[in-house]
Amino acid sequence: MLAGKIMLESGAETYRVEDTMNRIASAFGLENAQSYATPTGINFAIDFAESTNFIRISNRSTDLHKIAEVNNLSRKITAGEVKLSSAPALLDRIDKAKLTFPGWIQIIAAALVSGSFTIMFGGVWPDYFPSVVVGGVGFAAMLGIDRLVEIRFIAEFFASLLIGAMAVGFVYSGLGVGLDKIIIGAVMPLVPGLHITNAVRDLMAGHLVAGVSKGVEAVLTAFAIGAGVAVVFGFL
């Protein structure tokens, strides 16, 4: 259950979470273990008609490194390289580890990605620098607001609002050329690509509840981003 919790909180697909939990349980001698995961919780029983254990998942982010670490540990458990007595401590170490990049590195990466997407989507080179600045500031605003309100949709709305306002300022001051290209490039780091991918993969694996819920979450995120930009255009 701890392995499943780490993976769900790190953005893993629910079918991968259930598969990992079942493999670990089977490796430790539980032949009929029952696991059921949703984006907000995990149910697990050691056998049919046995009492069920439940864990609530309140916070979710994206940390592919932790998912890879749990998968690697799961393979070692299945291969018999890790004993039951040491597995909880290893999982607890992964759970408490800070494997994500620092905020300043994420902001720099988002800035460079924004400029690259602007060029890729048909922008001209004079739009590269404005897009880098707008994308970096917008992503920094999203991280800052997310820590204050802890509601990702609100953070993404105000971040896209700031991105739209700054892009308009760059273009009207003559420092930028294509308003649409700058905005498109700058909002790309906010786009919920992982959520969309996981929703499709869960639906294809037959996990309809998880797939639909993740799809709705991705749609709401996209709506928040679009609404923030739309507010700026409404004042033009």
CSV table of N, CA and C in Angstrom, one decimal, residues 6-7 10-11 62-73 94 97-101 194:
chain,number,residue,atom,x,y,z
A,6,ILE,N,2.9,6.0,-2.9
A,6,ILE,CA,4.0,6.8,-3.5
A,6,ILE,C,3.8,7.0,-5.0
A,7,MET,N,3.4,6.0,-5.7
A,7,MET,CA,3.2,6.1,-7.1
A,7,MET,C,2.0,7.0,-7.5
A,10,SER,N,2.8,10.5,-7.1
A,10,SER,CA,3.8,11.0,-8.0
A,10,SER,C,3.3,11.0,-9.4
A,11,GLY,N,2.0,10.7,-9.6
A,11,GLY,CA,1.4,10.8,-11.0
A,11,GLY,C,1.4,9.6,-11.8
A,62,THR,N,3.8,15.5,-9.9
A,62,THR,CA,4.4,14.7,-11.0
A,62,THR,C,5.9,14.5,-10.6
A,63,ASP,N,6.2,13.3,-10.3
A,63,ASP,CA,7.6,12.9,-9.9
A,63,ASP,C,7.9,11.6,-10.5
A,64,LEU,N,8.3,11.6,-11.8
A,64,LEU,CA,8.6,10.3,-12.5
A,64,LEU,C,9.8,9.5,-11.9
A,65,HIS,N,10.7,10.3,-11.2
A,65,HIS,CA,11.8,9.6,-10.6
A,65,HIS,C,11.4,8.7,-9.5
A,66,LYS,N,10.4,9.1,-8.7
A,66,LYS,CA,9.9,8.3,-7.6
A,66,LYS,C,9.2,7.0,-8.2
A,67,ILE,N,8.4,7.2,-9.2
A,67,ILE,CA,7.7,6.1,-9.9
A,67,ILE,C,8.8,5.1,-10.4
A,68,ALA,N,9.8,5.6,-11.0
A,68,ALA,CA,10.9,4.7,-11.5
A,68,ALA,C,11.6,3.9,-10.3
A,69,GLU,N,11.8,4.6,-9.2
A,69,GLU,CA,12.4,4.0,-8.0
A,69,GLU,C,11.5,2.9,-7.4
A,70,VAL,N,10.2,3.2,-7.3
A,70,VAL,CA,9.3,2.1,-6.8
A,70,VAL,C,9.2,1.0,-7.8
A,71,ASN,N,9.2,1.2,-9.1
A,71,ASN,CA,9.2,0.1,-10.0
A,71,ASN,C,10.5,-0.7,-9.9
A,72,ASN,N,11.6,0.0,-9.8
A,72,ASN,CA,12.9,-0.7,-9.6
A,72,ASN,C,12.9,-1.6,-8.4
A,73,LEU,N,12.4,-1.1,-7.3
A,73,LEU,CA,12.3,-1.9,-6.0
A,73,LEU,C,11.3,-3.0,-6.2
A,94,ILE,N,12.2,6.2,-0.1
A,94,ILE,CA,11.8,6.8,-1.3
A,94,ILE,C,10.7,7.8,-1.1
A,97,ALA,N,12.1,11.0,0.3
A,97,ALA,CA,13.2,11.7,-0.5
A,97,ALA,C,12.6,12.9,-1.3
A,98,LYS,N,13.5,13.9,-1.5
A,98,LYS,CA,13.1,15.0,-2.3
A,98,LYS,C,13.8,14.9,-3.7
A,99,LEU,N,13.1,14.2,-4.6
A,99,LEU,CA,13.8,13.8,-5.9
A,99,LEU,C,13.4,14.8,-7.0
A,100,THR,N,12.5,15.7,-6.7
A,100,THR,CA,12.1,16.7,-7.8
A,100,THR,C,13.2,17.8,-7.8
A,101,PHE,N,13.3,18.4,-9.0
A,101,PHE,CA,14.3,19.5,-9.1
A,101,PHE,C,13.8,20.7,-8.3
A,194,LEU,N,0.8,15.1,-19.0
A,194,LEU,CA,0.8,13.8,-18.3
A,194,LEU,C,-0.5,13.3,-17.9
